[in-house]
Short mmCIF file of C-alpha atoms in Angstrom, two decimals:
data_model
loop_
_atom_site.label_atom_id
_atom_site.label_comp_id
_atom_site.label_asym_id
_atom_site.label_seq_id
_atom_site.Cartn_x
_atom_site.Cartn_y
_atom_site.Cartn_z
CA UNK A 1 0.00 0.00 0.00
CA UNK A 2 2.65 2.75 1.26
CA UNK A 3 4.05 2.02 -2.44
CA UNK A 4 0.58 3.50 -3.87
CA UNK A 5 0.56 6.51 -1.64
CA UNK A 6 4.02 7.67 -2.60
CA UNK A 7 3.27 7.32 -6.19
CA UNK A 8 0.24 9.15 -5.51
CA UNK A 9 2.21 12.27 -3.71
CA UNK A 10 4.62 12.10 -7.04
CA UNK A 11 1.33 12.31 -8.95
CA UNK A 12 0.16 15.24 -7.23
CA UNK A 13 3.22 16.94 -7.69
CA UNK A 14 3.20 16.49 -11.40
CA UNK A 15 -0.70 17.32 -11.72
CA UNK A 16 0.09 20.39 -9.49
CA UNK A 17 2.22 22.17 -13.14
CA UNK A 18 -1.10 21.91 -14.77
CA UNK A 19 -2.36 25.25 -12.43
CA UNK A 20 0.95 27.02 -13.15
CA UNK A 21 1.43 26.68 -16.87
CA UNK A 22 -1.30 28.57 -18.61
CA UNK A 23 0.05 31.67 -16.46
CA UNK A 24 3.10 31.49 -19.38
CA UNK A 25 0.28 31.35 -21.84
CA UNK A 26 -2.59 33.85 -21.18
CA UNK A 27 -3.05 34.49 -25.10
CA UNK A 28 -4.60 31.27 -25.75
CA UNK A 29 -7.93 29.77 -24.59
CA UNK A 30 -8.58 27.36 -22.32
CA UNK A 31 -9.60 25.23 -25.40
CA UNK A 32 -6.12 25.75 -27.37
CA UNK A 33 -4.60 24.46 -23.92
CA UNK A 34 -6.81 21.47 -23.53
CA UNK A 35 -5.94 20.24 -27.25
CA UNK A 36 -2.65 21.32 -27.09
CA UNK A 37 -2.06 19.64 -24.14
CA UNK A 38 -3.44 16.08 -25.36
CA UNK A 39 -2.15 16.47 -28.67
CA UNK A 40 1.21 16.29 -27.63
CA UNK A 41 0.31 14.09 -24.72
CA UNK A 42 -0.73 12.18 -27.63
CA UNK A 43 2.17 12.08 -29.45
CA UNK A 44 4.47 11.49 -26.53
CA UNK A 45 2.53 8.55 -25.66
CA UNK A 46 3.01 6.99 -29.14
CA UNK A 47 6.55 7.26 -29.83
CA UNK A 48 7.16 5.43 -26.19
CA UNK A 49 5.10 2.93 -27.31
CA UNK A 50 6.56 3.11 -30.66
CA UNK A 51 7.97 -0.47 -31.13
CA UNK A 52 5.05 -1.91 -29.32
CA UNK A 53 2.12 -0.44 -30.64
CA UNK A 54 1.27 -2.15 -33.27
CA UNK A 55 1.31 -5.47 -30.78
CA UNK A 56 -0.45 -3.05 -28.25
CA UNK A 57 -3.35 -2.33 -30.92
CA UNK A 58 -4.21 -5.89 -31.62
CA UNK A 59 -3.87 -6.60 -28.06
CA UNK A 60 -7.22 -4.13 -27.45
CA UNK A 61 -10.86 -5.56 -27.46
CA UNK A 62 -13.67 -3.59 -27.77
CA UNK A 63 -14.41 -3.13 -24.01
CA UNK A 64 -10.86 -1.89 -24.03
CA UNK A 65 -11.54 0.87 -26.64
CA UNK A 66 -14.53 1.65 -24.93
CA UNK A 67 -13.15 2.48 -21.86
CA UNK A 68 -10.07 4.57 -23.51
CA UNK A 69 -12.55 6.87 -25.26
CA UNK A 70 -14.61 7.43 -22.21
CA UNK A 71 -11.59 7.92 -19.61
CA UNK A 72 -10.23 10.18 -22.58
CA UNK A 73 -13.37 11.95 -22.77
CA UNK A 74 -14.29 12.31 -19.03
CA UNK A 75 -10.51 12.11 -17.54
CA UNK A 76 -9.38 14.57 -19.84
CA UNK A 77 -10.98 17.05 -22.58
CA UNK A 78 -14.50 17.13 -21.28
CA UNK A 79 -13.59 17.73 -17.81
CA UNK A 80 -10.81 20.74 -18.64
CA UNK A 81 -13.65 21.97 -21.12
CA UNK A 82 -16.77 22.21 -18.64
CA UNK A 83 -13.83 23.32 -15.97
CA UNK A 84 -12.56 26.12 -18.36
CA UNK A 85 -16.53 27.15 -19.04
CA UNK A 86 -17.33 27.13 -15.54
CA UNK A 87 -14.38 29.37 -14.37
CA UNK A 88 -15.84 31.83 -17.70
CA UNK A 89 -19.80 31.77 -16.31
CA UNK A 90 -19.50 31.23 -12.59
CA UNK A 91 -16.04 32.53 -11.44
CA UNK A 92 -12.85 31.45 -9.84
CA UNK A 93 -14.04 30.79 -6.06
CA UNK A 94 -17.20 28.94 -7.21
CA UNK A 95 -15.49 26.40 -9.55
CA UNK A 96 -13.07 26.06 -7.22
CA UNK A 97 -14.91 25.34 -4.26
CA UNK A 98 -17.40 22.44 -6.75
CA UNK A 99 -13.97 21.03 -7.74
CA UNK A 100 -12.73 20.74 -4.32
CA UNK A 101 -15.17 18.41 -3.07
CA UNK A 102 -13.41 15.83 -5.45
CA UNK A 103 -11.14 13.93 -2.51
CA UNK A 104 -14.70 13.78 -1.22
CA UNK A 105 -16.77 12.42 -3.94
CA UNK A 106 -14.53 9.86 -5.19
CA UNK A 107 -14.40 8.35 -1.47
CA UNK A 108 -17.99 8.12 -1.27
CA UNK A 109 -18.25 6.55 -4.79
CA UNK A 110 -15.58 3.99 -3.77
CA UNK A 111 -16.75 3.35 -0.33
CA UNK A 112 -18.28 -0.48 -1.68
CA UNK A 113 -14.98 -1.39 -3.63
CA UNK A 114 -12.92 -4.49 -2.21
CA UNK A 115 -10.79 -3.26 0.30
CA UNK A 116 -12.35 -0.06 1.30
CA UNK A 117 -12.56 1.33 5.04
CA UNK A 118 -15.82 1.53 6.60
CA UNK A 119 -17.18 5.37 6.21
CA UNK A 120 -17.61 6.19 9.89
CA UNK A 121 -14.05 4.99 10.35
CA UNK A 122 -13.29 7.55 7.98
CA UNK A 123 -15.44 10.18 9.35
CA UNK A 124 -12.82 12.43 11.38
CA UNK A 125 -10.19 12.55 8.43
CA UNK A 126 -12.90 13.66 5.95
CA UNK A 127 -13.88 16.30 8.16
CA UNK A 128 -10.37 17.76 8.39
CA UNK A 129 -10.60 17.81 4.79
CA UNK A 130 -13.61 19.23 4.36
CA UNK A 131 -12.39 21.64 6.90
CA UNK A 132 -8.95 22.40 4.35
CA UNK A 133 -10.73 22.46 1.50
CA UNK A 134 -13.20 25.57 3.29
CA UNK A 135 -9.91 27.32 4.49
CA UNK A 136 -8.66 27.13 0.79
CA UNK A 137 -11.42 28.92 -0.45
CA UNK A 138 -12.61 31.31 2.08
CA UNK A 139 -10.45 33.58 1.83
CA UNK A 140 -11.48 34.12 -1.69
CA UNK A 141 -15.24 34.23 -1.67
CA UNK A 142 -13.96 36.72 1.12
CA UNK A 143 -12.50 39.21 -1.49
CA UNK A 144 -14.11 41.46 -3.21
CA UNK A 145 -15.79 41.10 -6.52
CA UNK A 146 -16.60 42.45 -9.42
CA UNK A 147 -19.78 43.68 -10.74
CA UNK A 148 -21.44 39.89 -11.55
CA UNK A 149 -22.69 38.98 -14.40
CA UNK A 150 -26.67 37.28 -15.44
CA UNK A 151 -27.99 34.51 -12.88
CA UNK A 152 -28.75 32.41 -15.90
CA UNK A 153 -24.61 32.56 -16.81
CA UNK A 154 -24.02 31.78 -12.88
CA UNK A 155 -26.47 29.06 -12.86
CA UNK A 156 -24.98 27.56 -16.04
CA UNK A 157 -21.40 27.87 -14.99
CA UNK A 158 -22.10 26.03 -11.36
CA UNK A 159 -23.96 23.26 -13.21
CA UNK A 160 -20.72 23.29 -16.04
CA UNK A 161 -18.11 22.84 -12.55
CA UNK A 162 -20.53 20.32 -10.97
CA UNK A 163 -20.38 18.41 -13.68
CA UNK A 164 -16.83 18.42 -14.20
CA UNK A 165 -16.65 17.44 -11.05
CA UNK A 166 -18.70 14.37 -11.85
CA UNK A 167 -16.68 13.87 -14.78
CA UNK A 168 -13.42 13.33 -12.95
CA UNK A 169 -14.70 11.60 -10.09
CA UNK A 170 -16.37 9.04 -12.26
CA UNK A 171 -12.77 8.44 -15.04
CA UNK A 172 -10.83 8.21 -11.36
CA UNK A 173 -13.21 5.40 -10.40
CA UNK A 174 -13.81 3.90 -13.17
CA UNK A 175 -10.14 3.99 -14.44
CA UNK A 176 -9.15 2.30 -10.77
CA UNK A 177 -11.59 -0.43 -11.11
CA UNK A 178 -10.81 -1.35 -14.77
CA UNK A 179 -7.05 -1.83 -14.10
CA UNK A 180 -7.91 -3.80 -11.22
CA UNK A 181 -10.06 -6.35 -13.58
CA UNK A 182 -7.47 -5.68 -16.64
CA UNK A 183 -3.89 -6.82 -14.89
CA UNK A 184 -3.08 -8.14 -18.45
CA UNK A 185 -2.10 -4.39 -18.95
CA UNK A 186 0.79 -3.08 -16.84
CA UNK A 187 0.17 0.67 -15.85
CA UNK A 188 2.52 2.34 -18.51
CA UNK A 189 1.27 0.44 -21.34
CA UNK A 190 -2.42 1.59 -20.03
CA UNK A 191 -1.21 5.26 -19.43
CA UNK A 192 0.37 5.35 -23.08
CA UNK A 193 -2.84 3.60 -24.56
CA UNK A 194 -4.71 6.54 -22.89
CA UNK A 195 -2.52 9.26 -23.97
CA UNK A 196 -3.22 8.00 -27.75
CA UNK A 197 -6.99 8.04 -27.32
CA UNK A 198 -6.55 11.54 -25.87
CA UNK A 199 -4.30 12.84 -28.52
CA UNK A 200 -6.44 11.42 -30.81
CA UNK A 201 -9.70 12.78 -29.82
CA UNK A 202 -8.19 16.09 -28.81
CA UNK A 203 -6.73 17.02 -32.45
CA UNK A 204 -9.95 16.41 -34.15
CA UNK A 205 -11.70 19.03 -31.94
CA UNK A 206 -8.51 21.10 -32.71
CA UNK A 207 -9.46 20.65 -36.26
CA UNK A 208 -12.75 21.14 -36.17
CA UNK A 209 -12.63 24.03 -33.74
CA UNK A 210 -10.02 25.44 -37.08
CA UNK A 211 -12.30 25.09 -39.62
CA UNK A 212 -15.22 26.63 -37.56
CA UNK A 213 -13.65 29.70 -36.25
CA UNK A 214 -10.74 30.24 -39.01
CA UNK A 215 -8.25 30.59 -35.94
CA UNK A 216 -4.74 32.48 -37.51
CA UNK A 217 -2.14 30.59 -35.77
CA UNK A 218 0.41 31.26 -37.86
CA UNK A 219 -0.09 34.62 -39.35
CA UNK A 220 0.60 38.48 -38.38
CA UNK A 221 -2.57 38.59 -36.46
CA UNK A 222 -1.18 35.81 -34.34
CA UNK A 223 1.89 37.34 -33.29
CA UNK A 224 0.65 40.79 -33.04
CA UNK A 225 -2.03 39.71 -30.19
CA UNK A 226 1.21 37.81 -28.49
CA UNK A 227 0.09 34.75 -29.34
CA UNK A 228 3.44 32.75 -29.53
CA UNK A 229 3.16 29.11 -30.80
CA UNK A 230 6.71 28.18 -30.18
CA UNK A 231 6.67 28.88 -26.22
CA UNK A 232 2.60 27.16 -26.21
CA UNK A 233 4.40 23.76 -27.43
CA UNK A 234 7.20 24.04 -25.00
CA UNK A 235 5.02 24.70 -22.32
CA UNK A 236 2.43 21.94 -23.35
CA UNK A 237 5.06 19.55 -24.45
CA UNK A 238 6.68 19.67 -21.12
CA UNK A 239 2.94 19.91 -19.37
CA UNK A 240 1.95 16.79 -21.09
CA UNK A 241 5.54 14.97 -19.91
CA UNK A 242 5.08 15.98 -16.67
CA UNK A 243 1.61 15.61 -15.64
CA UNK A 244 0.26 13.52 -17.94
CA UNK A 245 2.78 10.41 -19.15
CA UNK A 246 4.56 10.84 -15.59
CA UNK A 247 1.56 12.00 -13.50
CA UNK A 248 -0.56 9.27 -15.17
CA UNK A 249 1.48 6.20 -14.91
CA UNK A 250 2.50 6.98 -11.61
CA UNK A 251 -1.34 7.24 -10.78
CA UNK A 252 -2.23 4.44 -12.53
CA UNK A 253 -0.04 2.55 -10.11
CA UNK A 254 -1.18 3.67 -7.38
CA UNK A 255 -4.83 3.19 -8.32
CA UNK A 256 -4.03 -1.14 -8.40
CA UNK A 257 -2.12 -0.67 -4.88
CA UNK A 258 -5.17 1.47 -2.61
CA UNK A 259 -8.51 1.20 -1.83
CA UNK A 260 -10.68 4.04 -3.70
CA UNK A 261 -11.59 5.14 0.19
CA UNK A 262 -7.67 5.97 0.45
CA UNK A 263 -7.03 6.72 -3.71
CA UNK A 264 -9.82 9.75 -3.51
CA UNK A 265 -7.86 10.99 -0.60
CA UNK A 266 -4.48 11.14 -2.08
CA UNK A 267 -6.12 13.30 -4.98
CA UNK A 268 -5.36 16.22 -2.73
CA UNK A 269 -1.68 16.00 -3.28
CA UNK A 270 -2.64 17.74 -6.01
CA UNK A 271 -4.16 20.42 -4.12
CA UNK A 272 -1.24 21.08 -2.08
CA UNK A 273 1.79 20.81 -5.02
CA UNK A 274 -0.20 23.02 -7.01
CA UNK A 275 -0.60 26.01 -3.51
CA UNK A 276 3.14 25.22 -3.01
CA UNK A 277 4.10 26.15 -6.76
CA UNK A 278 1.73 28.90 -6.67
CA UNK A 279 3.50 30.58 -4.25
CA UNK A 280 6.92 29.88 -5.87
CA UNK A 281 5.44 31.00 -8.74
CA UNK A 282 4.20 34.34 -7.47
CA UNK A 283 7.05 35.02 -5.02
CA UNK A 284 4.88 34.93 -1.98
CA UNK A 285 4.38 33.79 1.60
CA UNK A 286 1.48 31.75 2.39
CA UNK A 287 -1.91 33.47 3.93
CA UNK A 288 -2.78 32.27 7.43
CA UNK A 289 -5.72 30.78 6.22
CA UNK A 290 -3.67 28.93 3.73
CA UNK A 291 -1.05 27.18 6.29
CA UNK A 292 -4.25 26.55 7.95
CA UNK A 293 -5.77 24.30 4.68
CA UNK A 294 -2.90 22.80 4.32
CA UNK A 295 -1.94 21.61 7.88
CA UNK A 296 -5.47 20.12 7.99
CA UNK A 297 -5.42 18.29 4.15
CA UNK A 298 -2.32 17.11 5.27
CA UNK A 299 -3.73 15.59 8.63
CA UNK A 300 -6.84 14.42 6.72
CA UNK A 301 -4.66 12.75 4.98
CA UNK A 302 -1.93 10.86 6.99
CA UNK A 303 -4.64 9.81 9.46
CA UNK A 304 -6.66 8.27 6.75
CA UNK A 305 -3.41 6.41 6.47
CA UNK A 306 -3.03 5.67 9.34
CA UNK A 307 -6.94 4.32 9.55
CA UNK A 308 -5.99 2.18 6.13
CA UNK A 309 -2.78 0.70 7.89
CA UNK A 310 -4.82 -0.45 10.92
CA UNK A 311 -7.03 -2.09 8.87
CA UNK A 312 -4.51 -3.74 6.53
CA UNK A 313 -2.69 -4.91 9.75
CA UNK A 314 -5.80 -6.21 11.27
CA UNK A 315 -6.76 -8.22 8.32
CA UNK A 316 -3.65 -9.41 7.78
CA UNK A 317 -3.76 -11.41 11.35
CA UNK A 318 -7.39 -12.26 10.92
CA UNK A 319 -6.10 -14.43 7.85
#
């Protein structure tokens, strides 16, 4: 188990560059990120599967491709999409706040899986990071905002963050369970397959989105609004790297080696790499309230490890 967890911290950390990266690309749309992002996840994950691909391919069944296109879809584009319109319509702190409840929602939808902890053992931890997820975000419902916009947007944007949130909780439970049925796949070779579907599926929105809207991406338009295409592929080629071949295979580990109770938990690493690089980032100290959410994720944490532990133990002397 303690295996899992620390590939789920070295997750986190890689998932925690996605919050950092589109501040070196403000000229392009949440959109252009998302299919940048997956193309070249894309076509990282096929040239380390170069070789074996072909063998791969033949290897897949059609429950297999099923499952690729809907962890693409819900894992990846759709999720950054209804995140991205959700931020647009509804605002920072309110898609924030949806999103947070993640570590949450995927240990309730685990809490039947083989393996899992009993809920009300769990119920002290969760509170702590319920508790670190309200510190996170208080202090920025807390600010002041500006003049808001139409209920109708609001109301559209919270539904487009909820159901982001759905989509990701669903792909992390989903994806767990499959690899735990699937063992005839190791965790890279899954990852890789995964990164093709998404590259896949991301550059034929890219091209569609093209031909709709006519985008110049290469012209004197382009560069006049700042939009520079050579730093958005070194910032999305390395983003992809990073959080998504890494990120992914190290998660995909750690999804066969937990219990979804503990797995929706470790989520938050995420959380906390992406505060800590924030900071970095911006050159600043941590708020109060900010040490605060992350003393208490933390403790939500390592005492749902220590619950899992117990358990493992206890188990282990009952057989």
């Amino acid at each position: 188990m303690w295996q899992g967890v620390l590939c789920g911290l070295l997750a986190g950390a890689m998932w925690g560059l996605v919050f950092v990266a589109p501040a070196f690309l403000t000229a392009f749309t949440p959109l252009e990120l998302a299919c940048g992002r997956y193309i070249a996840y894309g076509l990282i994950s096929a040239t380390l599967l170069f070789n074996r691909l072909p063998a791969l391919l033949r290897r897949l069944d059609r429950a297999d491709m099923v499952a690729l296109v809907k962890h693409a879809l819900a894992g990846n584009i759709v999720y950054y999409m209804l995140l991205a319109m959700g931020v647009k319509l509804a605002g920072v702190a309110a898609t924030s706040l949806i999103i947070g409840v993640l570590p949450i929602s995927v240990t309730l939808l685990g809490k039947n899986d083989h393996g899992s902890v009993p809920l009300r053992q769990l119920a002290l931890p969760l509170l702590l990071v319920a508790a670190g997820i309200s510190c996170i975000n208080f202090e920025v419902f807390s600010q002041p905002t500006a003049a808001s916009g139409p209920l109708a947007h609001k109301i559209i944007g919270v539904l487009c963050a909820t159901g982001a949130l759905l989509c990701w909780t669903w792909y992390s439970v989903d994806n767990a369970r499959y690899l735990k049925r699937n063992p005839h796949y190791s965790s890279g070779e899954w990852s890789a397959l995964y990164g093709v579907s998404s590259g896949l599926i991301a550059l034929l929105i890219a091209l569609v989105a093209l031909a709709i809207f006519h985008a110049d991406v290469t012209g004197a338009g382009a560069q006049a609004s700042g939009r520079d295409w050579g730093l958005f592929w070194i910032v999305n080629g390395l983003l992809a790297l990073g959080a998504s071949v890494i990120g992914n295979h190290l998660w995909n580990i750690a999804s066969r080696k937990v219990p979804l109770t503990l797995s929706g938990q470790l989520i938050l690493f995420e959380t906390l790499f992406a505060l800590l690089y924030g900071f970095i980032y911006k050159q600043q100290l941590p708020q109060p309230l900010e040490i605060a959410a992350m003393l208490l994720l933390t403790s939500g944490v390592m005492w749902s490890l220590r619950v899992h532990a117990l358990d493992e133990e206890s188990e282990a002397h009952a057989g």
